[in-house]
JSON list of C-alpha atoms in Angstrom, two decimals:
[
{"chain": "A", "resi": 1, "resn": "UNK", "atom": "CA", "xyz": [82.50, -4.05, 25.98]},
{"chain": "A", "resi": 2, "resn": "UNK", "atom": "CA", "xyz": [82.35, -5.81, 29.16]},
{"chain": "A", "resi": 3, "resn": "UNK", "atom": "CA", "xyz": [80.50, -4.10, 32.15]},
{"chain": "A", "resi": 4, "resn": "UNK", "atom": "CA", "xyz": [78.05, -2.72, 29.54]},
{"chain": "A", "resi": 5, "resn": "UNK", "atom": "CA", "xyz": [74.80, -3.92, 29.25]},
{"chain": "A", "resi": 6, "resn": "UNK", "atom": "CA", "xyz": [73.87, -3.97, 25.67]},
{"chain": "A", "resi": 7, "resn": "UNK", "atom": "CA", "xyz": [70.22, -2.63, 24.45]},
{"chain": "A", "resi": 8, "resn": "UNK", "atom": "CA", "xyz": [68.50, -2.67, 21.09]},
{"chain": "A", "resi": 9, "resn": "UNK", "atom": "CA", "xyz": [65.35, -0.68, 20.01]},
{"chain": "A", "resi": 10, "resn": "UNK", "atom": "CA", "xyz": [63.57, -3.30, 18.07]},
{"chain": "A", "resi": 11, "resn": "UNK", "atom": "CA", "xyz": [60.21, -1.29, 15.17]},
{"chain": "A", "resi": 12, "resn": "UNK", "atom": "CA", "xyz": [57.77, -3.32, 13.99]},
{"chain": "A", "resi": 13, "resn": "UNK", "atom": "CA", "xyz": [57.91, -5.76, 17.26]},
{"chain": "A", "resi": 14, "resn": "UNK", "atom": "CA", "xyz": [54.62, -7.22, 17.81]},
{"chain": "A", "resi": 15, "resn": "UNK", "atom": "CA", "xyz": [54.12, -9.49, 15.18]},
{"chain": "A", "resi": 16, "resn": "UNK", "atom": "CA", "xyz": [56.59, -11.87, 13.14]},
{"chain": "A", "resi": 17, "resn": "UNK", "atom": "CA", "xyz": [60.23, -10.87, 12.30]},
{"chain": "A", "resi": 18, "resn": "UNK", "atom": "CA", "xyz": [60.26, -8.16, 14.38]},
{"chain": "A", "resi": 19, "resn": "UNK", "atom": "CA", "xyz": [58.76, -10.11, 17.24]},
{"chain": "A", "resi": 20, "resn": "UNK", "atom": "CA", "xyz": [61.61, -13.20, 16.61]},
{"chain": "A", "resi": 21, "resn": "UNK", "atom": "CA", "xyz": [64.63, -10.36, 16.50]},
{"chain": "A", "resi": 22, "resn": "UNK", "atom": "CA", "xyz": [63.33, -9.13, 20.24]},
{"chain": "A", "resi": 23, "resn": "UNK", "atom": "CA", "xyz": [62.83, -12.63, 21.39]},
{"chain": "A", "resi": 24, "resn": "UNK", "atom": "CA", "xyz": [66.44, -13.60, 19.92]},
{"chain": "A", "resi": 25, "resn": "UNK", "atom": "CA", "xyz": [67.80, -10.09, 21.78]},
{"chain": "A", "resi": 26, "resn": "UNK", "atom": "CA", "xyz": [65.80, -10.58, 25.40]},
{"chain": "A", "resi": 27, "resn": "UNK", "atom": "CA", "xyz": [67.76, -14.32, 25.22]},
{"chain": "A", "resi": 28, "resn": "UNK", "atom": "CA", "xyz": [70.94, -12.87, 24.13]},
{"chain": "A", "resi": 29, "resn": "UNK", "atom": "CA", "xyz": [71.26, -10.40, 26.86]},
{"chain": "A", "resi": 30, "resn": "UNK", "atom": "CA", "xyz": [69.81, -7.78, 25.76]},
{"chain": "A", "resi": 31, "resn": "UNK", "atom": "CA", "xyz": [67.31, -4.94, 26.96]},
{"chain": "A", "resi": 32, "resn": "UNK", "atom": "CA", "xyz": [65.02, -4.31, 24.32]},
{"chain": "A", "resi": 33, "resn": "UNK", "atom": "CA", "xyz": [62.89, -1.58, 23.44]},
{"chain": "A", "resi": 34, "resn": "UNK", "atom": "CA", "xyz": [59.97, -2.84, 21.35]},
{"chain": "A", "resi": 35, "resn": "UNK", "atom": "CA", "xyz": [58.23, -0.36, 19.33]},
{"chain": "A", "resi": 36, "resn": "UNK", "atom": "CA", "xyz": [54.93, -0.96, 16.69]},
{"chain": "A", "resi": 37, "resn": "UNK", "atom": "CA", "xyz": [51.55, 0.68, 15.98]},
{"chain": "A", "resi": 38, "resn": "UNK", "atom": "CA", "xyz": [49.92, -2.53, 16.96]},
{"chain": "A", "resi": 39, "resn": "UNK", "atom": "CA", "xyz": [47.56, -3.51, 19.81]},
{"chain": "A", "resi": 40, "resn": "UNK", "atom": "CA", "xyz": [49.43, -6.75, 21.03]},
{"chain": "A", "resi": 41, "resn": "UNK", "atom": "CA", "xyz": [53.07, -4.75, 21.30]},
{"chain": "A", "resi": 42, "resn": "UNK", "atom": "CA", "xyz": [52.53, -4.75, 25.43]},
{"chain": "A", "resi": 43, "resn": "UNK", "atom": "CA", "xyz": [50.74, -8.12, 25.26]},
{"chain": "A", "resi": 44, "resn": "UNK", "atom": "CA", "xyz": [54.43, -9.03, 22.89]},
{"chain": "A", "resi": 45, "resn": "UNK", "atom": "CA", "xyz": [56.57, -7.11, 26.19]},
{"chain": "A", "resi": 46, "resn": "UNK", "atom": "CA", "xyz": [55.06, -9.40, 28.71]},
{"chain": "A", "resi": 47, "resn": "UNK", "atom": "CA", "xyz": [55.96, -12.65, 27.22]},
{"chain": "A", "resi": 48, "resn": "UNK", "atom": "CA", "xyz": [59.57, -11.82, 26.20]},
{"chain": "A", "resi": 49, "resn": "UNK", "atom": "CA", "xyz": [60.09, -10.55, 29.84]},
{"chain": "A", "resi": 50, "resn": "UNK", "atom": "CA", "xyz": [59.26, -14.37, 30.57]},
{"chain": "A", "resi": 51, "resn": "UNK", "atom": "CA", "xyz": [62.79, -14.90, 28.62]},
{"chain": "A", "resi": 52, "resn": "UNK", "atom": "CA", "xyz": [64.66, -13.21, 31.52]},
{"chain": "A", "resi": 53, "resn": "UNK", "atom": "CA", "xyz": [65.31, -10.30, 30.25]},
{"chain": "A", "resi": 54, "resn": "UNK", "atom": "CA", "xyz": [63.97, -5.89, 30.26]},
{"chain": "A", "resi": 55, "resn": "UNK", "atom": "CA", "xyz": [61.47, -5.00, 27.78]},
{"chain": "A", "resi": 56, "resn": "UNK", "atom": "CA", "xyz": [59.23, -2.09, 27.49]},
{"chain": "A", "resi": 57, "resn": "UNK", "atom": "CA", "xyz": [56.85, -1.21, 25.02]},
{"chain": "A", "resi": 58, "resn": "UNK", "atom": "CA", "xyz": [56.30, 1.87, 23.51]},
{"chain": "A", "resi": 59, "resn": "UNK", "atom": "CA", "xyz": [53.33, 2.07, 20.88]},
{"chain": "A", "resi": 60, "resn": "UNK", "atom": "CA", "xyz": [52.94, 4.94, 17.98]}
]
């Protein structure tokens, strides 16, 4: 798959496990897509984008 780049949707992103798996995606590559019903999901966006990496936030 070279050329590609690869994405991941990440639920339940803004605190713990989820928040590790999009931190361990941003640094692999990846764009990620965080998604949670939480306050801090944007706050969660911010920082991995400090990683190098795409991600957006989309709460609900």
């Amino acid at each position: 798959m070279t050329g590609r780049k690869r994405r991941a949707v990440v639920t339940g992103a803004s605190t713990s496990v989820g928040r590790e798996l999009a931190r361990s995606g941003v640094e692999g590559g990846h764009d990620v897509l965080l998604c949670a019903n939480e306050a801090e999901l944007e706050q969660t966006a911010v920082s991995l984008r400090g990683y190098g990496g795409q991600a957006g936030a989309k709460n609900g």
